[in-house]
Amino acid sequence: ASGPGSDPGVTASDAIDPSVEPAGPGDGNPEVGDAADAEAAAARLGAQPEAGSVEAGSPTAGAEGSSVARAPRARLGRPAAWSADEMVYAVAFAADAKEVLSAGASGVVWVRDRDTGHVVARLEGHTGGVSDLAVSPDGRRALSGGYDQTARLWDLATRQPLRELRPGGGTIYDVVFDREGRRGATAGSLEAVVLWDLDAGTEIRRFPLDGDGNGSDLSADGSRLAAVSSDGRLKVWDIASGVLVGEVGTRHGTADDVVFLPGTDELLT
């Protein structure tokens, strides 16, 4: 591994063999009811039947002689592995996917060329580890949040800091942009989600939580903010009024993140 300030380059990772199928529930190979379902599943995966695998529509013996058709499994390509002499807590693609951002215990946001893995920039300013990263939808800016109780806005073209956001104490665990990239939200151990005007660097509104803010997201139309916290609650607010419009338990303990499904009012935690 290379230390901070050097160019780690790319190391070939032979630890993962792409010919080995991933294990998981059902061996990662979902059963489908008929050939049409199997073909549709294969089309979604972009996969071709493997040699010796069951073709869509070809019955296989099931329990008590029943027949099922199995959709072919997609293979993952060999990953590129880049050395980092630190614990990595957050990663993000730039909008054009030509650069990869990563950050962790050192507090440096590393910008790498996706194809070569070479470090092309170091975004420095945090005085503690960085826990989360986000890139604006237009790819022009990045937002980082960390253990130094600050969030920082970066210009990815000039590699310069634009804003330092201070919510008022506590580690920041989550940062997110709205769909226009002009507002952002931070959440963390302050037990609140803070909505920011990123152009001005000013707080718009704060939304109280009953535990650490683990994750947040803004709806596509910018009218709702959702957050999950360490007390196991999911809350949704109307941004304009600040009114809490929905709250529910996540049922299985603490949720670490929440996201609006694109184009809908549905949430995934």
PDB file of C-alpha atoms in Angstrom:
ATOM      1  CA  ALA A   1       0.000   0.000   0.000  1.00  0.00           C
ATOM      2  CA  SER A   2       1.127   3.540  -0.644  1.00  0.00           C
ATOM      3  CA  GLY A   3       0.879   6.394   1.807  1.00  0.00           C
ATOM      4  CA  PRO A   4      -1.082   9.613   1.403  1.00  0.00           C
ATOM      5  CA  GLY A   5       0.460  11.983  -1.090  1.00  0.00           C
ATOM      6  CA  SER A   6       1.796   9.265  -3.356  1.00  0.00           C
ATOM      7  CA  ASP A   7       0.236   7.809  -6.450  1.00  0.00           C
ATOM      8  CA  PRO A   8      -0.872   4.297  -5.470  1.00  0.00           C
ATOM      9  CA  GLY A   9      -1.585   3.296  -9.057  1.00  0.00           C
ATOM     10  CA  VAL A  10      -3.444   0.087  -9.774  1.00  0.00           C
ATOM     11  CA  THR A  11      -2.789  -3.354  -8.380  1.00  0.00           C
ATOM     12  CA  ALA A  12      -4.273  -6.384 -10.062  1.00  0.00           C
ATOM     13  CA  SER A  13      -6.625  -8.233  -7.771  1.00  0.00           C
ATOM     14  CA  ASP A  14      -6.484 -11.963  -8.265  1.00  0.00           C
ATOM     15  CA  ALA A  15      -8.348 -12.644  -5.048  1.00  0.00           C
ATOM     16  CA  ILE A  16     -11.698 -12.570  -6.805  1.00  0.00           C
ATOM     17  CA  ASP A  17     -12.248 -15.083  -9.543  1.00  0.00           C
ATOM     18  CA  PRO A  18     -15.022 -13.898 -11.887  1.00  0.00           C
ATOM     19  CA  SER A  19     -15.716 -17.481 -12.847  1.00  0.00           C
ATOM     20  CA  VAL A  20     -16.939 -18.226  -9.338  1.00  0.00           C
ATOM     21  CA  GLU A  21     -20.641 -17.654  -8.913  1.00  0.00           C
ATOM     22  CA  PRO A  22     -21.686 -15.603  -5.857  1.00  0.00           C
ATOM     23  CA  ALA A  23     -23.384 -17.455  -3.062  1.00  0.00           C
ATOM     24  CA  GLY A  24     -26.637 -16.223  -1.611  1.00  0.00           C
ATOM     25  CA  PRO A  25     -30.253 -17.070  -1.001  1.00  0.00           C
ATOM     26  CA  GLY A  26     -31.303 -19.577  -3.602  1.00  0.00           C
ATOM     27  CA  ASP A  27     -27.700 -19.686  -4.782  1.00  0.00           C
ATOM     28  CA  GLY A  28     -28.313 -16.313  -6.479  1.00  0.00           C
ATOM     29  CA  ASN A  29     -30.403 -18.042  -9.159  1.00  0.00           C
ATOM     30  CA  PRO A  30     -34.087 -17.072  -8.854  1.00  0.00           C
ATOM     31  CA  GLU A  31     -36.742 -19.536  -9.893  1.00  0.00           C
ATOM     32  CA  VAL A  32     -39.311 -18.289 -12.360  1.00  0.00           C
ATOM     33  CA  GLY A  33     -42.692 -19.606 -13.273  1.00  0.00           C
ATOM     34  CA  ASP A  34     -42.355 -20.105 -17.004  1.00  0.00           C
ATOM     35  CA  ALA A  35     -40.117 -19.563 -19.996  1.00  0.00           C
ATOM     36  CA  ALA A  36     -41.353 -16.026 -20.656  1.00  0.00           C
ATOM     37  CA  ASP A  37     -40.488 -15.012 -17.099  1.00  0.00           C
ATOM     38  CA  ALA A  38     -37.058 -16.586 -17.413  1.00  0.00           C
ATOM     39  CA  GLU A  39     -36.351 -14.803 -20.691  1.00  0.00           C
ATOM     40  CA  ALA A  40     -37.474 -11.487 -19.202  1.00  0.00           C
ATOM     41  CA  ALA A  41     -35.219 -11.992 -16.194  1.00  0.00           C
ATOM     42  CA  ALA A  42     -32.307 -12.821 -18.483  1.00  0.00           C
ATOM     43  CA  ALA A  43     -32.958  -9.692 -20.534  1.00  0.00           C
ATOM     44  CA  ARG A  44     -32.888  -7.540 -17.394  1.00  0.00           C
ATOM     45  CA  LEU A  45     -29.565  -9.063 -16.402  1.00  0.00           C
ATOM     46  CA  GLY A  46     -28.146  -8.780 -19.903  1.00  0.00           C
ATOM     47  CA  ALA A  47     -26.967 -12.364 -19.557  1.00  0.00           C
ATOM     48  CA  GLN A  48     -26.605 -15.314 -21.869  1.00  0.00           C
ATOM     49  CA  PRO A  49     -27.179 -18.899 -20.751  1.00  0.00           C
ATOM     50  CA  GLU A  50     -24.009 -20.538 -19.492  1.00  0.00           C
ATOM     51  CA  ALA A  51     -22.701 -23.744 -20.978  1.00  0.00           C
ATOM     52  CA  GLY A  52     -24.409 -26.579 -19.191  1.00  0.00           C
ATOM     53  CA  SER A  53     -26.962 -24.264 -17.583  1.00  0.00           C
ATOM     54  CA  VAL A  54     -30.674 -24.747 -17.928  1.00  0.00           C
ATOM     55  CA  GLU A  55     -32.065 -22.838 -20.892  1.00  0.00           C
ATOM     56  CA  ALA A  56     -35.177 -20.760 -20.381  1.00  0.00           C
ATOM     57  CA  GLY A  57     -38.103 -23.056 -20.960  1.00  0.00           C
ATOM     58  CA  SER A  58     -36.135 -26.222 -20.308  1.00  0.00           C
ATOM     59  CA  PRO A  59     -37.735 -27.999 -17.364  1.00  0.00           C
ATOM     60  CA  THR A  60     -35.691 -29.298 -14.482  1.00  0.00           C
ATOM     61  CA  ALA A  61     -36.933 -31.797 -11.974  1.00  0.00           C
ATOM     62  CA  GLY A  62     -38.307 -30.051  -8.898  1.00  0.00           C
ATOM     63  CA  ALA A  63     -39.920 -31.262  -5.717  1.00  0.00           C
ATOM     64  CA  GLU A  64     -42.293 -34.150  -6.331  1.00  0.00           C
ATOM     65  CA  GLY A  65     -41.610 -34.079 -10.057  1.00  0.00           C
ATOM     66  CA  SER A  66     -42.598 -30.446 -10.562  1.00  0.00           C
ATOM     67  CA  SER A  67     -40.748 -28.497 -13.238  1.00  0.00           C
ATOM     68  CA  VAL A  68     -39.178 -25.070 -13.000  1.00  0.00           C
ATOM     69  CA  ALA A  69     -37.179 -22.990 -15.471  1.00  0.00           C
ATOM     70  CA  ARG A  70     -34.189 -21.080 -14.169  1.00  0.00           C
ATOM     71  CA  ALA A  71     -32.967 -17.752 -15.503  1.00  0.00           C
ATOM     72  CA  PRO A  72     -29.269 -17.757 -16.423  1.00  0.00           C
ATOM     73  CA  ARG A  73     -26.920 -15.953 -14.102  1.00  0.00           C
ATOM     74  CA  ALA A  74     -24.933 -12.864 -15.046  1.00  0.00           C
ATOM     75  CA  ARG A  75     -21.184 -12.885 -14.474  1.00  0.00           C
ATOM     76  CA  LEU A  76     -19.389  -9.945 -12.898  1.00  0.00           C
ATOM     77  CA  GLY A  77     -16.195  -8.755 -14.552  1.00  0.00           C
ATOM     78  CA  ARG A  78     -12.857  -8.784 -12.764  1.00  0.00           C
ATOM     79  CA  PRO A  79     -12.675  -5.774 -10.438  1.00  0.00           C
ATOM     80  CA  ALA A  80      -9.912  -3.190 -10.442  1.00  0.00           C
ATOM     81  CA  ALA A  81      -8.340  -2.820  -6.994  1.00  0.00           C
ATOM     82  CA  TRP A  82      -6.582   0.349  -5.864  1.00  0.00           C
ATOM     83  CA  SER A  83      -4.455   0.401  -2.747  1.00  0.00           C
ATOM     84  CA  ALA A  84      -5.275   2.902  -0.007  1.00  0.00           C
ATOM     85  CA  ASP A  85      -3.259   3.240   3.175  1.00  0.00           C
ATOM     86  CA  GLU A  86      -6.327   4.003   5.273  1.00  0.00           C
ATOM     87  CA  MET A  87      -9.781   2.748   6.146  1.00  0.00           C
ATOM     88  CA  VAL A  88     -12.129   3.817   3.338  1.00  0.00           C
ATOM     89  CA  TYR A  89     -15.534   4.978   4.559  1.00  0.00           C
ATOM     90  CA  ALA A  90     -17.099   6.486   1.434  1.00  0.00           C
ATOM     91  CA  VAL A  91     -16.880   6.227  -2.362  1.00  0.00           C
ATOM     92  CA  ALA A  92     -18.678   7.980  -5.213  1.00  0.00           C
ATOM     93  CA  PHE A  93     -18.547   8.210  -8.992  1.00  0.00           C
ATOM     94  CA  ALA A  94     -18.268  11.581 -10.671  1.00  0.00           C
ATOM     95  CA  ALA A  95     -21.301  12.188 -12.874  1.00  0.00           C
ATOM     96  CA  ASP A  96     -19.414  11.306 -16.072  1.00  0.00           C
ATOM     97  CA  ALA A  97     -18.061   8.135 -14.361  1.00  0.00           C
ATOM     98  CA  LYS A  98     -14.531   9.003 -15.540  1.00  0.00           C
ATOM     99  CA  GLU A  99     -13.367   9.738 -12.011  1.00  0.00           C
ATOM    100  CA  VAL A 100     -13.856   7.985  -8.689  1.00  0.00           C
ATOM    101  CA  LEU A 101     -13.860   9.726  -5.325  1.00  0.00           C
ATOM    102  CA  SER A 102     -12.949   7.994  -2.092  1.00  0.00           C
ATOM    103  CA  ALA A 103     -12.372   9.141   1.470  1.00  0.00           C
ATOM    104  CA  GLY A 104     -11.804   7.725   4.908  1.00  0.00           C
ATOM    105  CA  ALA A 105      -9.784   7.976   8.080  1.00  0.00           C
ATOM    106  CA  SER A 106      -7.169  10.416   6.745  1.00  0.00           C
ATOM    107  CA  GLY A 107      -9.729  13.142   6.004  1.00  0.00           C
ATOM    108  CA  VAL A 108      -8.471  13.495   2.419  1.00  0.00           C
ATOM    109  CA  VAL A 109     -10.915  13.144  -0.474  1.00  0.00           C
ATOM    110  CA  TRP A 110      -8.990  11.288  -3.185  1.00  0.00           C
ATOM    111  CA  VAL A 111      -9.940  11.763  -6.833  1.00  0.00           C
ATOM    112  CA  ARG A 112      -8.769   8.962  -9.133  1.00  0.00           C
ATOM    113  CA  ASP A 113      -8.910   8.241 -12.805  1.00  0.00           C
ATOM    114  CA  ARG A 114     -11.369   5.395 -13.110  1.00  0.00           C
ATOM    115  CA  ASP A 115      -9.440   3.559 -15.827  1.00  0.00           C
ATOM    116  CA  THR A 116      -5.913   3.826 -14.423  1.00  0.00           C
ATOM    117  CA  GLY A 117      -6.583   4.262 -10.715  1.00  0.00           C
ATOM    118  CA  HIS A 118      -4.018   7.078 -10.613  1.00  0.00           C
ATOM    119  CA  VAL A 119      -4.656   9.867  -8.134  1.00  0.00           C
ATOM    120  CA  VAL A 120      -5.420  13.042 -10.078  1.00  0.00           C
ATOM    121  CA  ALA A 121      -6.320  15.280  -7.122  1.00  0.00           C
ATOM    122  CA  ARG A 122      -6.382  15.473  -3.324  1.00  0.00           C
ATOM    123  CA  LEU A 123      -9.136  17.536  -1.746  1.00  0.00           C
ATOM    124  CA  GLU A 124      -7.825  18.560   1.659  1.00  0.00           C
ATOM    125  CA  GLY A 125      -9.476  20.520   4.448  1.00  0.00           C
ATOM    126  CA  HIS A 126     -11.113  18.088   6.865  1.00  0.00           C
ATOM    127  CA  THR A 127      -9.279  17.730  10.180  1.00  0.00           C
ATOM    128  CA  GLY A 128     -10.807  14.329  10.892  1.00  0.00           C
ATOM    129  CA  GLY A 129     -11.998  11.306   8.972  1.00  0.00           C
ATOM    130  CA  VAL A 130     -14.573  11.653   6.205  1.00  0.00           C
ATOM    131  CA  SER A 131     -17.661   9.504   6.685  1.00  0.00           C
ATOM    132  CA  ASP A 132     -19.709  10.249   3.552  1.00  0.00           C
ATOM    133  CA  LEU A 133     -19.439  11.663   0.034  1.00  0.00           C
ATOM    134  CA  ALA A 134     -21.927  12.844  -2.567  1.00  0.00           C
ATOM    135  CA  VAL A 135     -21.530  14.243  -6.089  1.00  0.00           C
ATOM    136  CA  SER A 136     -24.005  16.757  -7.512  1.00  0.00           C
ATOM    137  CA  PRO A 137     -26.169  15.538 -10.408  1.00  0.00           C
ATOM    138  CA  ASP A 138     -24.335  17.794 -12.870  1.00  0.00           C
ATOM    139  CA  GLY A 139     -20.983  16.439 -11.686  1.00  0.00           C
ATOM    140  CA  ARG A 140     -19.564  19.886 -10.952  1.00  0.00           C
ATOM    141  CA  ARG A 141     -19.419  19.698  -7.167  1.00  0.00           C
ATOM    142  CA  ALA A 142     -18.860  17.226  -4.365  1.00  0.00           C
ATOM    143  CA  LEU A 143     -20.025  17.300  -0.772  1.00  0.00           C
ATOM    144  CA  SER A 144     -18.153  15.588   2.053  1.00  0.00           C
ATOM    145  CA  GLY A 145     -19.060  15.188   5.708  1.00  0.00           C
ATOM    146  CA  GLY A 146     -16.897  14.052   8.536  1.00  0.00           C
ATOM    147  CA  TYR A 147     -15.857  13.522  12.098  1.00  0.00           C
ATOM    148  CA  ASP A 148     -14.558  17.095  12.398  1.00  0.00           C
ATOM    149  CA  GLN A 149     -18.211  18.217  12.625  1.00  0.00           C
ATOM    150  CA  THR A 150     -18.116  19.934   9.229  1.00  0.00           C
ATOM    151  CA  ALA A 151     -19.353  19.351   5.708  1.00  0.00           C
ATOM    152  CA  ARG A 152     -17.333  20.737   2.826  1.00  0.00           C
ATOM    153  CA  LEU A 153     -18.399  21.662  -0.683  1.00  0.00           C
ATOM    154  CA  TRP A 154     -15.816  21.186  -3.444  1.00  0.00           C
ATOM    155  CA  ASP A 155     -15.481  22.364  -7.042  1.00  0.00           C
ATOM    156  CA  LEU A 156     -14.473  19.234  -8.965  1.00  0.00           C
ATOM    157  CA  ALA A 157     -13.218  21.194 -11.984  1.00  0.00           C
ATOM    158  CA  THR A 158     -10.826  23.468 -10.082  1.00  0.00           C
ATOM    159  CA  ARG A 159     -10.310  21.013  -7.175  1.00  0.00           C
ATOM    160  CA  GLN A 160     -10.882  23.925  -4.777  1.00  0.00           C
ATOM    161  CA  PRO A 161     -13.069  24.200  -1.644  1.00  0.00           C
ATOM    162  CA  LEU A 162     -16.192  26.321  -2.073  1.00  0.00           C
ATOM    163  CA  ARG A 163     -17.933  26.209   1.290  1.00  0.00           C
ATOM    164  CA  GLU A 164     -17.449  24.946   4.824  1.00  0.00           C
ATOM    165  CA  LEU A 165     -20.745  24.055   6.502  1.00  0.00           C
ATOM    166  CA  ARG A 166     -20.977  23.829  10.287  1.00  0.00           C
ATOM    167  CA  PRO A 167     -24.300  22.424  11.536  1.00  0.00           C
ATOM    168  CA  GLY A 168     -23.375  23.113  15.161  1.00  0.00           C
ATOM    169  CA  GLY A 169     -21.685  20.058  16.580  1.00  0.00           C
ATOM    170  CA  GLY A 170     -21.512  16.297  16.224  1.00  0.00           C
ATOM    171  CA  THR A 171     -20.161  13.941  13.614  1.00  0.00           C
ATOM    172  CA  ILE A 172     -21.752  14.172  10.173  1.00  0.00           C
ATOM    173  CA  TYR A 173     -22.705  10.713   8.951  1.00  0.00           C
ATOM    174  CA  ASP A 174     -24.642  11.551   5.811  1.00  0.00           C
ATOM    175  CA  VAL A 175     -24.561  14.179   3.051  1.00  0.00           C
ATOM    176  CA  VAL A 176     -26.844  14.451   0.032  1.00  0.00           C
ATOM    177  CA  PHE A 177     -27.610  16.837  -2.846  1.00  0.00           C
ATOM    178  CA  ASP A 178     -31.052  17.679  -4.165  1.00  0.00           C
ATOM    179  CA  ARG A 179     -31.752  16.888  -7.814  1.00  0.00           C
ATOM    180  CA  GLU A 180     -30.719  20.385  -8.944  1.00  0.00           C
ATOM    181  CA  GLY A 181     -27.509  20.386  -6.923  1.00  0.00           C
ATOM    182  CA  ARG A 182     -28.220  23.749  -5.311  1.00  0.00           C
ATOM    183  CA  ARG A 183     -29.382  22.483  -1.938  1.00  0.00           C
ATOM    184  CA  GLY A 184     -27.869  19.834   0.267  1.00  0.00           C
ATOM    185  CA  ALA A 185     -28.647  18.089   3.527  1.00  0.00           C
ATOM    186  CA  THR A 186     -26.423  16.890   6.344  1.00  0.00           C
ATOM    187  CA  ALA A 187     -27.319  14.442   9.104  1.00  0.00           C
ATOM    188  CA  GLY A 188     -25.399  13.031  12.043  1.00  0.00           C
ATOM    189  CA  SER A 189     -25.016  12.915  15.797  1.00  0.00           C
ATOM    190  CA  LEU A 190     -26.444  16.430  16.119  1.00  0.00           C
ATOM    191  CA  GLU A 191     -29.837  14.619  16.111  1.00  0.00           C
ATOM    192  CA  ALA A 192     -31.164  16.762  13.291  1.00  0.00           C
ATOM    193  CA  VAL A 193     -31.102  16.995   9.522  1.00  0.00           C
ATOM    194  CA  VAL A 194     -29.941  20.401   8.305  1.00  0.00           C
ATOM    195  CA  LEU A 195     -30.959  21.662   4.870  1.00  0.00           C
ATOM    196  CA  TRP A 196     -28.505  24.057   3.239  1.00  0.00           C
ATOM    197  CA  ASP A 197     -28.470  26.608   0.445  1.00  0.00           C
ATOM    198  CA  LEU A 198     -25.161  25.488  -1.023  1.00  0.00           C
ATOM    199  CA  ASP A 199     -24.665  28.544  -3.226  1.00  0.00           C
ATOM    200  CA  ALA A 200     -24.905  30.871  -0.244  1.00  0.00           C
ATOM    201  CA  GLY A 201     -23.541  28.463   2.373  1.00  0.00           C
ATOM    202  CA  THR A 202     -26.462  29.223   4.676  1.00  0.00           C
ATOM    203  CA  GLU A 203     -28.874  27.041   6.633  1.00  0.00           C
ATOM    204  CA  ILE A 204     -32.414  26.891   5.252  1.00  0.00           C
ATOM    205  CA  ARG A 205     -34.114  24.807   7.905  1.00  0.00           C
ATOM    206  CA  ARG A 206     -33.386  22.113  10.443  1.00  0.00           C
ATOM    207  CA  PHE A 207     -35.507  19.020  11.016  1.00  0.00           C
ATOM    208  CA  PRO A 208     -35.311  17.422  14.487  1.00  0.00           C
ATOM    209  CA  LEU A 209     -34.650  13.721  15.087  1.00  0.00           C
ATOM    210  CA  ASP A 210     -34.830  11.573  18.218  1.00  0.00           C
ATOM    211  CA  GLY A 211     -31.490   9.912  17.574  1.00  0.00           C
ATOM    212  CA  ASP A 212     -28.397  10.149  15.406  1.00  0.00           C
ATOM    213  CA  GLY A 213     -29.224  10.957  11.792  1.00  0.00           C
ATOM    214  CA  ASN A 214     -27.983   7.985   9.792  1.00  0.00           C
ATOM    215  CA  GLY A 215     -29.277   8.843   6.324  1.00  0.00           C
ATOM    216  CA  SER A 216     -31.426  11.313   4.431  1.00  0.00           C
ATOM    217  CA  ASP A 217     -32.709  12.062   0.951  1.00  0.00           C
ATOM    218  CA  LEU A 218     -34.665  14.725  -0.912  1.00  0.00           C
ATOM    219  CA  SER A 219     -37.562  13.916  -3.220  1.00  0.00           C
ATOM    220  CA  ALA A 220     -37.158  14.494  -6.952  1.00  0.00           C
ATOM    221  CA  ASP A 221     -39.464  17.535  -6.898  1.00  0.00           C
ATOM    222  CA  GLY A 222     -37.653  18.991  -3.889  1.00  0.00           C
ATOM    223  CA  SER A 223     -40.773  19.173  -1.734  1.00  0.00           C
ATOM    224  CA  ARG A 224     -40.033  16.402   0.777  1.00  0.00           C
ATOM    225  CA  LEU A 225     -37.122  15.403   2.966  1.00  0.00           C
ATOM    226  CA  ALA A 226     -36.846  11.915   4.477  1.00  0.00           C
ATOM    227  CA  ALA A 227     -34.471  10.709   7.174  1.00  0.00           C
ATOM    228  CA  VAL A 228     -33.765   7.606   9.251  1.00  0.00           C
ATOM    229  CA  SER A 229     -32.198   7.732  12.686  1.00  0.00           C
ATOM    230  CA  SER A 230     -30.664   5.524  15.341  1.00  0.00           C
ATOM    231  CA  ASP A 231     -33.991   5.238  17.196  1.00  0.00           C
ATOM    232  CA  GLY A 232     -35.303   3.155  14.303  1.00  0.00           C
ATOM    233  CA  ARG A 233     -37.716   5.784  12.975  1.00  0.00           C
ATOM    234  CA  LEU A 234     -38.271   6.988   9.420  1.00  0.00           C
ATOM    235  CA  LYS A 235     -39.546  10.569   9.211  1.00  0.00           C
ATOM    236  CA  VAL A 236     -40.733  12.618   6.242  1.00  0.00           C
ATOM    237  CA  TRP A 237     -41.191  16.394   6.250  1.00  0.00           C
ATOM    238  CA  ASP A 238     -42.681  18.996   3.962  1.00  0.00           C
ATOM    239  CA  ILE A 239     -39.658  21.185   3.279  1.00  0.00           C
ATOM    240  CA  ALA A 240     -41.464  24.475   2.672  1.00  0.00           C
ATOM    241  CA  SER A 241     -43.380  24.396   5.954  1.00  0.00           C
ATOM    242  CA  GLY A 242     -41.110  22.168   8.032  1.00  0.00           C
ATOM    243  CA  VAL A 243     -44.153  20.106   9.030  1.00  0.00           C
ATOM    244  CA  LEU A 244     -43.669  16.416   9.740  1.00  0.00           C
ATOM    245  CA  VAL A 245     -45.996  14.649   7.308  1.00  0.00           C
ATOM    246  CA  GLY A 246     -45.118  11.023   8.017  1.00  0.00           C
ATOM    247  CA  GLU A 247     -43.372   8.834  10.558  1.00  0.00           C
ATOM    248  CA  VAL A 248     -43.024   5.080  10.869  1.00  0.00           C
ATOM    249  CA  GLY A 249     -40.842   2.536  12.620  1.00  0.00           C
ATOM    250  CA  THR A 250     -38.400   0.667  10.393  1.00  0.00           C
ATOM    251  CA  ARG A 251     -39.496  -2.611  12.082  1.00  0.00           C
ATOM    252  CA  HIS A 252     -36.094  -4.280  12.173  1.00  0.00           C
ATOM    253  CA  GLY A 253     -34.091  -1.866  14.315  1.00  0.00           C
ATOM    254  CA  THR A 254     -31.858   0.923  13.087  1.00  0.00           C
ATOM    255  CA  ALA A 255     -31.801   1.796   9.378  1.00  0.00           C
ATOM    256  CA  ASP A 256     -28.549   3.189   7.999  1.00  0.00           C
ATOM    257  CA  ASP A 257     -29.873   4.976   4.934  1.00  0.00           C
ATOM    258  CA  VAL A 258     -32.984   6.014   3.026  1.00  0.00           C
ATOM    259  CA  VAL A 259     -33.593   6.897  -0.606  1.00  0.00           C
ATOM    260  CA  PHE A 260     -36.559   8.085  -2.648  1.00  0.00           C
ATOM    261  CA  LEU A 261     -37.206   5.789  -5.596  1.00  0.00           C
ATOM    262  CA  PRO A 262     -36.778   7.885  -8.762  1.00  0.00           C
ATOM    263  CA  GLY A 263     -39.966   9.500 -10.011  1.00  0.00           C
ATOM    264  CA  THR A 264     -42.101   8.231  -7.116  1.00  0.00           C
ATOM    265  CA  ASP A 265     -43.056   9.050  -3.532  1.00  0.00           C
ATOM    266  CA  GLU A 266     -41.848   5.609  -2.441  1.00  0.00           C
ATOM    267  CA  LEU A 267     -38.948   5.219  -0.056  1.00  0.00           C
ATOM    268  CA  LEU A 268     -36.387   2.483   0.409  1.00  0.00           C
ATOM    269  CA  THR A 269     -34.530   2.050   3.721  1.00  0.00           C
TER     270      THR A 269
END
